[in-house]
Amino acid sequence: MNKNKIPQILEDLVDANLILFNEGVLDAFGHISVRNPEQPSNFFLARNMAPGLVTKEDIIEFNTEGEVADGDTRKVYLERFIHSEIYKSRPDVMAIVHSHSPSVVPFSVVKTSPMKPLCHMSGFIGTNVPIFEIRDHAGDDSSLLITNNKLGHALSNTLSKDTLVLMRGHGSTVVAPTIKQAVYRAIYVEVNAKLQSQALSLGPVEFLSEGETKTTQEVIEGQIERPWALWRARARQAQKQWIDFY
Ligand code: MN
């Protein structure tokens, strides 16, 4: 593997943080990680901070147990075990977004209305979206957060081979084979949730077929550079306007 890949991946990870904040998917909470291509058991994730403020200096490397791999002593995210446990069980996953994006949360708590893909931009969601019930693993008085390896492992089991897992009363986690696809998917999970709520209020909904989910995903995600360039330019421009206040 080319060593030069690491600086590019870290730059993309910074941009990904800014984009997900700027597009309204992450606020002060939630995070995105990317697997280390040189050391695939490890991954990169920002220190404990708001995604919209992340710079290269804020990125920390973590190991397969979700602990800091490079001796960094700065405060880290409580829910880093979401990332470590999914990377451990899914070698195909190269990037992960954990988000609390607001339109998605209702689908994590309304049992009669499962989230499904309804347009060509959200085929990656697939025909099965599991919901993680933390009470099954942490009792009925937990913080709902994935704060240790055991809960991360349980979440990863619920995700199984799928792309998206909803977390009851909390948010969602989406996985992808590249960081750009992870950003795209996190944005369109939120878009699909908004559209699905609107469609359901109008009447019965026709969702994508299994074949349509596969074909639309292939065709749309083959054009990932187009939205990435736009989102990155918009996010960098937005950050320039207010970073001096930080
Ligand atoms: Mn969370």
JSON list of N, CA and C and ligand atoms in Angstrom, two decimals, residues 30-31 79 82 98-100 145 167 170, ligand 1:
[
{"chain": "A", "resi": 30, "resn": "GLY", "atom": "N", "xyz": [-22.01, 13.29, 17.30]},
{"chain": "A", "resi": 30, "resn": "GLY", "atom": "CA", "xyz": [-21.86, 12.38, 16.17]},
{"chain": "A", "resi": 30, "resn": "GLY", "atom": "C", "xyz": [-20.44, 12.43, 15.66]},
{"chain": "A", "resi": 31, "resn": "HIS", "atom": "N", "xyz": [-20.03, 11.40, 14.90]},
{"chain": "A", "resi": 31, "resn": "HIS", "atom": "CA", "xyz": [-18.66, 11.34, 14.41]},
{"chain": "A", "resi": 31, "resn": "HIS", "atom": "C", "xyz": [-18.51, 10.46, 13.18]},
{"chain": "A", "resi": 79, "resn": "GLU", "atom": "N", "xyz": [-18.34, 7.16, 22.45]},
{"chain": "A", "resi": 79, "resn": "GLU", "atom": "CA", "xyz": [-18.94, 6.10, 21.62]},
{"chain": "A", "resi": 79, "resn": "GLU", "atom": "C", "xyz": [-17.98, 5.56, 20.54]},
{"chain": "A", "resi": 82, "resn": "ILE", "atom": "N", "xyz": [-18.43, 2.04, 18.80]},
{"chain": "A", "resi": 82, "resn": "ILE", "atom": "CA", "xyz": [-19.25, 1.80, 17.60]},
{"chain": "A", "resi": 82, "resn": "ILE", "atom": "C", "xyz": [-18.31, 1.48, 16.45]},
{"chain": "A", "resi": 98, "resn": "HIS", "atom": "N", "xyz": [-21.54, 7.84, 12.59]},
{"chain": "A", "resi": 98, "resn": "HIS", "atom": "CA", "xyz": [-22.57, 7.73, 13.63]},
{"chain": "A", "resi": 98, "resn": "HIS", "atom": "C", "xyz": [-23.20, 9.09, 13.81]},
{"chain": "A", "resi": 99, "resn": "SER", "atom": "N", "xyz": [-24.53, 9.15, 13.69]},
{"chain": "A", "resi": 99, "resn": "SER", "atom": "CA", "xyz": [-25.22, 10.44, 13.66]},
{"chain": "A", "resi": 99, "resn": "SER", "atom": "C", "xyz": [-26.52, 10.39, 14.47]},
{"chain": "A", "resi": 100, "resn": "HIS", "atom": "N", "xyz": [-26.96, 11.58, 14.88]},
{"chain": "A", "resi": 100, "resn": "HIS", "atom": "CA", "xyz": [-28.26, 11.73, 15.54]},
{"chain": "A", "resi": 100, "resn": "HIS", "atom": "C", "xyz": [-29.19, 12.54, 14.64]},
{"chain": "A", "resi": 145, "resn": "LEU", "atom": "N", "xyz": [-26.08, 5.28, 25.15]},
{"chain": "A", "resi": 145, "resn": "LEU", "atom": "CA", "xyz": [-24.83, 5.44, 24.40]},
{"chain": "A", "resi": 145, "resn": "LEU", "atom": "C", "xyz": [-24.05, 4.13, 24.35]},
{"chain": "A", "resi": 167, "resn": "MET", "atom": "N", "xyz": [-30.66, 3.16, 15.86]},
{"chain": "A", "resi": 167, "resn": "MET", "atom": "CA", "xyz": [-30.43, 2.91, 17.29]},
{"chain": "A", "resi": 167, "resn": "MET", "atom": "C", "xyz": [-31.60, 3.55, 18.03]},
{"chain": "A", "resi": 170, "resn": "HIS", "atom": "N", "xyz": [-32.09, 7.19, 19.70]},
{"chain": "A", "resi": 170, "resn": "HIS", "atom": "CA", "xyz": [-30.74, 7.73, 19.71]},
{"chain": "A", "resi": 170, "resn": "HIS", "atom": "C", "xyz": [-30.32, 8.25, 18.34]},
{"chain": "B", "resi": 1, "resn": "MN", "atom": "MN", "xyz": [-24.58, 8.90, 19.74]}
]
